[in-house]
PDB file of C-alpha atoms and ligand atoms in Angstrom:
ATOM      1  CA  UNK A   1     105.267  88.830 -11.880  1.00  0.00           C
ATOM      2  CA  UNK A   2     102.127  91.085 -11.384  1.00  0.00           C
ATOM      3  CA  UNK A   3     101.872  93.480 -14.055  1.00  0.00           C
ATOM      4  CA  UNK A   4      99.598  96.950 -15.021  1.00  0.00           C
ATOM      5  CA  UNK A   5      97.581  97.250 -17.914  1.00  0.00           C
ATOM      6  CA  UNK A   6      96.027 100.226 -19.043  1.00  0.00           C
ATOM      7  CA  UNK A   7      92.750  99.150 -17.566  1.00  0.00           C
ATOM      8  CA  UNK A   8      93.939  99.465 -14.103  1.00  0.00           C
ATOM      9  CA  UNK A   9      93.888 103.358 -14.621  1.00  0.00           C
ATOM     10  CA  UNK A  10      90.026 103.536 -14.736  1.00  0.00           C
ATOM     11  CA  UNK A  11      87.806 102.324 -11.821  1.00  0.00           C
ATOM     12  CA  UNK A  12      84.293 103.605 -10.732  1.00  0.00           C
ATOM     13  CA  UNK A  13      83.899 106.356 -13.194  1.00  0.00           C
ATOM     14  CA  UNK A  14      87.309 108.008 -12.134  1.00  0.00           C
ATOM     15  CA  UNK A  15      90.650 107.893 -13.943  1.00  0.00           C
ATOM     16  CA  UNK A  16      93.032 106.330 -11.306  1.00  0.00           C
ATOM     17  CA  UNK A  17      96.845 106.264 -10.447  1.00  0.00           C
ATOM     18  CA  UNK A  18      97.652 102.456 -10.639  1.00  0.00           C
ATOM     19  CA  UNK A  19     100.180 101.255  -7.893  1.00  0.00           C
ATOM     20  CA  UNK A  20     103.676 100.463  -9.081  1.00  0.00           C
ATOM     21  CA  UNK A  21     104.154  96.982  -9.895  1.00  0.00           C
ATOM     22  CA  UNK A  22     107.182  96.626  -7.699  1.00  0.00           C
ATOM     23  CA  UNK A  23     108.858  98.406  -4.921  1.00  0.00           C
ATOM     24  CA  UNK A  24     110.299 101.975  -4.989  1.00  0.00           C
ATOM     25  CA  UNK A  25     114.078 100.264  -4.952  1.00  0.00           C
ATOM     26  CA  UNK A  26     113.230  97.299  -7.372  1.00  0.00           C
ATOM     27  CA  UNK A  27     114.805  99.112 -10.197  1.00  0.00           C
ATOM     28  CA  UNK A  28     118.231 100.177  -8.817  1.00  0.00           C
ATOM     29  CA  UNK A  29     120.343 100.761  -9.718  1.00  0.00           C
ATOM     30  CA  UNK A  30     118.760 101.920 -12.967  1.00  0.00           C
ATOM     31  CA  UNK A  31     116.593 104.169 -11.502  1.00  0.00           C
ATOM     32  CA  UNK A  32     116.621 105.437  -7.710  1.00  0.00           C
ATOM     33  CA  UNK A  33     113.741 105.219  -5.065  1.00  0.00           C
ATOM     34  CA  UNK A  34     113.391 108.974  -5.066  1.00  0.00           C
ATOM     35  CA  UNK A  35     113.163 109.378  -9.075  1.00  0.00           C
ATOM     36  CA  UNK A  36     110.125 106.363  -8.931  1.00  0.00           C
ATOM     37  CA  UNK A  37     108.579 108.282  -6.506  1.00  0.00           C
ATOM     38  CA  UNK A  38     108.413 111.489  -7.748  1.00  0.00           C
ATOM     39  CA  UNK A  39     107.383 110.387 -11.066  1.00  0.00           C
ATOM     40  CA  UNK A  40     104.829 108.037  -9.906  1.00  0.00           C
ATOM     41  CA  UNK A  41     103.298 109.625  -7.129  1.00  0.00           C
ATOM     42  CA  UNK A  42     103.966 113.647  -8.127  1.00  0.00           C
ATOM     43  CA  UNK A  43     103.905 113.607 -12.183  1.00  0.00           C
ATOM     44  CA  UNK A  44     102.219 110.567 -13.258  1.00  0.00           C
ATOM     45  CA  UNK A  45      99.404 111.308 -10.343  1.00  0.00           C
ATOM     46  CA  UNK A  46      99.026 114.737 -11.945  1.00  0.00           C
ATOM     47  CA  UNK A  47      98.527 113.367 -15.150  1.00  0.00           C
ATOM     48  CA  UNK A  48      95.825 111.526 -13.177  1.00  0.00           C
ATOM     49  CA  UNK A  49      94.136 114.294 -11.878  1.00  0.00           C
ATOM     50  CA  UNK A  50      94.645 116.484 -14.979  1.00  0.00           C
ATOM     51  CA  UNK A  51      92.677 114.054 -17.022  1.00  0.00           C
ATOM     52  CA  UNK A  52      89.871 113.963 -14.505  1.00  0.00           C
ATOM     53  CA  UNK A  53      89.432 117.412 -14.288  1.00  0.00           C
ATOM     54  CA  UNK A  54      89.571 118.214 -17.658  1.00  0.00           C
ATOM     55  CA  UNK A  55      86.691 115.523 -18.322  1.00  0.00           C
ATOM     56  CA  UNK A  56      84.489 117.150 -15.718  1.00  0.00           C
ATOM     57  CA  UNK A  57      85.009 120.493 -17.319  1.00  0.00           C
ATOM     58  CA  UNK A  58      84.423 119.683 -20.578  1.00  0.00           C
ATOM     59  CA  UNK A  59      81.129 117.739 -19.794  1.00  0.00           C
ATOM     60  CA  UNK A  60      79.982 120.909 -17.687  1.00  0.00           C
ATOM     61  CA  UNK A  61      80.874 123.069 -20.336  1.00  0.00           C
ATOM     62  CA  UNK A  62      78.809 126.120 -21.140  1.00  0.00           C
ATOM     63  CA  UNK A  63      81.174 128.395 -23.194  1.00  0.00           C
ATOM     64  CA  UNK A  64      82.392 127.608 -26.647  1.00  0.00           C
ATOM     65  CA  UNK A  65      85.351 129.886 -25.994  1.00  0.00           C
ATOM     66  CA  UNK A  66      87.423 127.679 -23.770  1.00  0.00           C
ATOM     67  CA  UNK A  67      86.514 124.158 -25.536  1.00  0.00           C
ATOM     68  CA  UNK A  68      89.657 123.851 -27.292  1.00  0.00           C
ATOM     69  CA  UNK A  69      91.939 124.519 -24.411  1.00  0.00           C
ATOM     70  CA  UNK A  70      89.994 122.192 -22.436  1.00  0.00           C
ATOM     71  CA  UNK A  71      90.145 119.459 -25.006  1.00  0.00           C
ATOM     72  CA  UNK A  72      94.265 119.865 -25.201  1.00  0.00           C
ATOM     73  CA  UNK A  73      94.380 119.766 -21.357  1.00  0.00           C
ATOM     74  CA  UNK A  74      92.636 116.288 -21.686  1.00  0.00           C
ATOM     75  CA  UNK A  75      94.493 114.982 -24.871  1.00  0.00           C
ATOM     76  CA  UNK A  76      97.721 115.963 -22.867  1.00  0.00           C
ATOM     77  CA  UNK A  77      96.831 114.648 -19.428  1.00  0.00           C
ATOM     78  CA  UNK A  78      95.036 111.308 -20.382  1.00  0.00           C
ATOM     79  CA  UNK A  79      97.713 110.707 -23.153  1.00  0.00           C
ATOM     80  CA  UNK A  80     100.349 111.100 -20.296  1.00  0.00           C
ATOM     81  CA  UNK A  81      98.227 109.069 -17.549  1.00  0.00           C
ATOM     82  CA  UNK A  82      98.237 106.160 -20.222  1.00  0.00           C
ATOM     83  CA  UNK A  83     101.861 106.020 -21.476  1.00  0.00           C
ATOM     84  CA  UNK A  84     103.304 106.290 -17.722  1.00  0.00           C
ATOM     85  CA  UNK A  85     101.000 103.242 -16.974  1.00  0.00           C
ATOM     86  CA  UNK A  86     102.638 101.369 -19.715  1.00  0.00           C
ATOM     87  CA  UNK A  87     105.889 102.968 -18.838  1.00  0.00           C
ATOM     88  CA  UNK A  88     105.984 101.218 -15.524  1.00  0.00           C
ATOM     89  CA  UNK A  89     104.510  97.869 -16.733  1.00  0.00           C
ATOM     90  CA  UNK A  90     107.099  97.936 -19.591  1.00  0.00           C
ATOM     91  CA  UNK A  91     110.093  98.029 -16.541  1.00  0.00           C
ATOM     92  CA  UNK A  92     111.337  95.193 -14.942  1.00  0.00           C
ATOM     93  CA  UNK A  93     113.504  94.555 -11.734  1.00  0.00           C
ATOM     94  CA  UNK A  94     115.118  91.546 -13.670  1.00  0.00           C
ATOM     95  CA  UNK A  95     117.907  93.089 -15.968  1.00  0.00           C
ATOM     96  CA  UNK A  96     119.154  91.890 -19.339  1.00  0.00           C
ATOM     97  CA  UNK A  97     115.967  90.308 -20.594  1.00  0.00           C
ATOM     98  CA  UNK A  98     115.714  89.846 -24.278  1.00  0.00           C
ATOM     99  CA  UNK A  99     112.677  89.007 -26.669  1.00  0.00           C
ATOM    100  CA  UNK A 100     111.730  85.437 -27.328  1.00  0.00           C
ATOM    101  CA  UNK A 101     109.510  83.511 -29.669  1.00  0.00           C
ATOM    102  CA  UNK A 102     107.026  85.047 -31.778  1.00  0.00           C
ATOM    103  CA  UNK A 103     108.072  88.545 -31.084  1.00  0.00           C
ATOM    104  CA  UNK A 104     112.124  87.877 -31.184  1.00  0.00           C
ATOM    105  CA  UNK A 105     111.099  86.231 -34.434  1.00  0.00           C
ATOM    106  CA  UNK A 106     109.135  89.601 -36.050  1.00  0.00           C
ATOM    107  CA  UNK A 107     111.745  91.931 -34.397  1.00  0.00           C
ATOM    108  CA  UNK A 108     114.312  90.131 -36.500  1.00  0.00           C
ATOM    109  CA  UNK A 109     112.456  90.180 -39.654  1.00  0.00           C
ATOM    110  CA  UNK A 110     111.015  93.803 -38.722  1.00  0.00           C
ATOM    111  CA  UNK A 111     114.595  95.403 -38.088  1.00  0.00           C
ATOM    112  CA  UNK A 112     117.007  92.882 -38.987  1.00  0.00           C
ATOM    113  CA  UNK A 113     118.077  91.544 -35.410  1.00  0.00           C
ATOM    114  CA  UNK A 114     117.608  92.661 -32.119  1.00  0.00           C
ATOM    115  CA  UNK A 115     120.469  94.524 -32.164  1.00  0.00           C
ATOM    116  CA  UNK A 116     119.358  96.570 -34.770  1.00  0.00           C
ATOM    117  CA  UNK A 117     115.813  97.147 -32.935  1.00  0.00           C
ATOM    118  CA  UNK A 118     117.865  98.215 -29.707  1.00  0.00           C
ATOM    119  CA  UNK A 119     120.127 100.620 -31.612  1.00  0.00           C
ATOM    120  CA  UNK A 120     117.006 102.527 -33.428  1.00  0.00           C
ATOM    121  CA  UNK A 121     114.956 102.253 -30.191  1.00  0.00           C
ATOM    122  CA  UNK A 122     117.734 103.765 -28.904  1.00  0.00           C
ATOM    123  CA  UNK A 123     118.597 106.943 -31.476  1.00  0.00           C
ATOM    124  CA  UNK A 124     114.861 107.826 -31.673  1.00  0.00           C
ATOM    125  CA  UNK A 125     115.051 107.998 -27.672  1.00  0.00           C
ATOM    126  CA  UNK A 126     118.058 110.105 -27.296  1.00  0.00           C
ATOM    127  CA  UNK A 127     116.947 112.037 -30.151  1.00  0.00           C
ATOM    128  CA  UNK A 128     113.651 113.076 -29.311  1.00  0.00           C
ATOM    129  CA  UNK A 129     113.569 117.039 -29.110  1.00  0.00           C
ATOM    130  CA  UNK A 130     112.786 118.324 -25.581  1.00  0.00           C
ATOM    131  CA  UNK A 131     110.089 116.372 -23.849  1.00  0.00           C
ATOM    132  CA  UNK A 132     108.763 113.459 -25.253  1.00  0.00           C
ATOM    133  CA  UNK A 133     108.586 109.194 -25.719  1.00  0.00           C
ATOM    134  CA  UNK A 134     109.995 106.622 -27.900  1.00  0.00           C
ATOM    135  CA  UNK A 135     107.121 104.202 -28.543  1.00  0.00           C
ATOM    136  CA  UNK A 136     107.310 100.596 -30.403  1.00  0.00           C
ATOM    137  CA  UNK A 137     104.325  99.980 -31.695  1.00  0.00           C
ATOM    138  CA  UNK A 138     102.115  97.574 -33.770  1.00  0.00           C
ATOM    139  CA  UNK A 139     100.247  99.593 -36.629  1.00  0.00           C
ATOM    140  CA  UNK A 140      97.124  97.732 -36.797  1.00  0.00           C
ATOM    141  CA  UNK A 141      96.203  98.537 -40.491  1.00  0.00           C
ATOM    142  CA  UNK A 142      99.937  96.945 -41.557  1.00  0.00           C
ATOM    143  CA  UNK A 143     100.403  94.956 -38.943  1.00  0.00           C
ATOM    144  CA  UNK A 144     104.044  96.091 -38.913  1.00  0.00           C
ATOM    145  CA  UNK A 145     106.056  97.169 -36.235  1.00  0.00           C
ATOM    146  CA  UNK A 146     107.319 100.603 -35.994  1.00  0.00           C
ATOM    147  CA  UNK A 147     109.269 103.020 -33.931  1.00  0.00           C
ATOM    148  CA  UNK A 148     107.526 105.954 -33.201  1.00  0.00           C
ATOM    149  CA  UNK A 149     108.944 109.693 -31.684  1.00  0.00           C
ATOM    150  CA  UNK A 150     106.407 111.467 -29.631  1.00  0.00           C
ATOM    151  CA  UNK A 151     106.644 115.222 -28.381  1.00  0.00           C
ATOM    152  CA  UNK A 152     104.775 115.695 -24.990  1.00  0.00           C
ATOM    153  CA  UNK A 153     102.457 112.887 -24.369  1.00  0.00           C
ATOM    154  CA  UNK A 154      99.303 113.407 -26.610  1.00  0.00           C
ATOM    155  CA  UNK A 155     101.085 112.797 -30.568  1.00  0.00           C
ATOM    156  CA  UNK A 156     101.698 109.195 -29.312  1.00  0.00           C
ATOM    157  CA  UNK A 157      97.667 108.656 -29.281  1.00  0.00           C
ATOM    158  CA  UNK A 158      97.842 107.745 -33.040  1.00  0.00           C
ATOM    159  CA  UNK A 159      94.929 106.167 -34.355  1.00  0.00           C
ATOM    160  CA  UNK A 160      95.298 102.074 -34.809  1.00  0.00           C
ATOM    161  CA  UNK A 161      98.688 102.014 -33.006  1.00  0.00           C
ATOM    162  CA  UNK A 162      98.983  99.767 -30.428  1.00  0.00           C
ATOM    163  CA  UNK A 163     102.091 100.619 -28.042  1.00  0.00           C
ATOM    164  CA  UNK A 164     104.178  97.681 -27.042  1.00  0.00           C
ATOM    165  CA  UNK A 165     107.001  99.254 -25.381  1.00  0.00           C
ATOM    166  CA  UNK A 166     107.316 102.951 -23.979  1.00  0.00           C
ATOM    167  CA  UNK A 167     109.980 105.120 -23.139  1.00  0.00           C
ATOM    168  CA  UNK A 168     109.921 108.352 -21.627  1.00  0.00           C
ATOM    169  CA  UNK A 169     112.714 110.781 -22.238  1.00  0.00           C
ATOM    170  CA  UNK A 170     110.911 113.584 -20.392  1.00  0.00           C
ATOM    171  CA  UNK A 171     114.085 115.108 -18.097  1.00  0.00           C
ATOM    172  CA  UNK A 172     111.552 114.089 -14.913  1.00  0.00           C
ATOM    173  CA  UNK A 173     112.288 110.406 -15.874  1.00  0.00           C
ATOM    174  CA  UNK A 174     116.165 110.462 -15.405  1.00  0.00           C
ATOM    175  CA  UNK A 175     117.818 113.717 -14.153  1.00  0.00           C
ATOM    176  CA  UNK A 176     118.126 112.809 -10.509  1.00  0.00           C
ATOM    177  CA  UNK A 177     120.501 110.105 -11.393  1.00  0.00           C
ATOM    178  CA  UNK A 178     121.728 110.699 -14.774  1.00  0.00           C
ATOM    179  CA  UNK A 179     121.718 114.455 -15.142  1.00  0.00           C
ATOM    180  CA  UNK A 180     122.011 115.816 -18.850  1.00  0.00           C
ATOM    181  CA  UNK A 181     123.173 112.312 -19.978  1.00  0.00           C
ATOM    182  CA  UNK A 182     119.710 111.111 -21.858  1.00  0.00           C
ATOM    183  CA  UNK A 183     121.792 108.370 -23.847  1.00  0.00           C
ATOM    184  CA  UNK A 184     123.072 106.903 -20.682  1.00  0.00           C
ATOM    185  CA  UNK A 185     119.549 106.886 -19.157  1.00  0.00           C
ATOM    186  CA  UNK A 186     118.439 105.095 -22.360  1.00  0.00           C
ATOM    187  CA  UNK A 187     121.026 102.512 -22.995  1.00  0.00           C
ATOM    188  CA  UNK A 188     120.248 101.261 -19.059  1.00  0.00           C
ATOM    189  CA  UNK A 189     116.570 101.237 -19.904  1.00  0.00           C
ATOM    190  CA  UNK A 190     117.155  98.688 -22.702  1.00  0.00           C
ATOM    191  CA  UNK A 191     118.552  96.124 -20.122  1.00  0.00           C
ATOM    192  CA  UNK A 192     115.187  96.585 -17.954  1.00  0.00           C
ATOM    193  CA  UNK A 193     112.721  96.025 -20.103  1.00  0.00           C
ATOM    194  CA  UNK A 194     110.009  93.602 -19.218  1.00  0.00           C
ATOM    195  CA  UNK A 195     110.001  91.525 -22.131  1.00  0.00           C
ATOM    196  CA  UNK A 196     107.041  89.475 -20.979  1.00  0.00           C
ATOM    197  CA  UNK A 197     104.964  92.626 -20.821  1.00  0.00           C
ATOM    198  CA  UNK A 198     105.749  93.429 -24.024  1.00  0.00           C
ATOM    199  CA  UNK A 199     105.234  90.000 -25.552  1.00  0.00           C
ATOM    200  CA  UNK A 200     101.875  90.229 -23.740  1.00  0.00           C
ATOM    201  CA  UNK A 201     100.930  93.467 -25.321  1.00  0.00           C
ATOM    202  CA  UNK A 202     102.074  91.933 -29.217  1.00  0.00           C
ATOM    203  CA  UNK A 203      99.745  89.148 -28.280  1.00  0.00           C
ATOM    204  CA  UNK A 204      96.971  91.401 -26.898  1.00  0.00           C
ATOM    205  CA  UNK A 205      96.661  89.124 -24.072  1.00  0.00           C
ATOM    206  CA  UNK A 206      97.456  89.476 -20.268  1.00  0.00           C
ATOM    207  CA  UNK A 207      97.018  86.189 -19.810  1.00  0.00           C
ATOM    208  CA  UNK A 208     100.100  84.116 -19.741  1.00  0.00           C
ATOM    209  CA  UNK A 209      98.850  81.333 -22.265  1.00  0.00           C
ATOM    210  CA  UNK A 210     101.266  81.697 -25.527  1.00  0.00           C
ATOM    211  CA  UNK A 211     104.869  80.334 -25.963  1.00  0.00           C
ATOM    212  CA  UNK A 212     106.944  83.039 -25.675  1.00  0.00           C
ATOM    213  CA  UNK A 213     106.167  84.233 -22.377  1.00  0.00           C
ATOM    214  CA  UNK A 214     107.529  82.235 -19.864  1.00  0.00           C
TER     215      UNK A 214
HETATM  216 MN1   MN B 301     107.007 110.857 -16.941  1.00  0.00          MN
END
């Protein structure tokens, strides 16, 4: 299956909106086409436009007074752009996948078992206050796996954290189908994860040349 990576979100000196790696109906019944269309074509596109605008503004800035606000806007929009690119890539039309190979062994040794990890990730995603993200990341310093909660977008851009799996818990990600039942959306999300992509991110490799990615 085609997938997308962060590099697909930049070309010719501009941040760009990478196309969805599947049809807008491909994630039914987990997410409906209208949710995907709005989320990708409106919300994600707005973060791309916002990142380009803030970056251009920062480069042409003459007034010291608005620098912090523009930098905040850049952090918000750029992180939003990156997180959404990761989000599309770690969802799969094929439900019911589980981690395998080395990543499965690491998850077992870090969290006890896949189901312990899944329960933790569910709890974090459901518990993020307001709008934000749950993120499974690899800490490049300790080489440990960590589950992080981020409010808004930019908190997720922690130094030396490589995001492997991200779950958008902004209401725009689920409200049309799940209304206020975020827990039901997160439960369904856990069954639509593209572990192939998560595994590629873990190995820091877009090519499918390691044993656990079949
Ligand atoms: Mn979103």
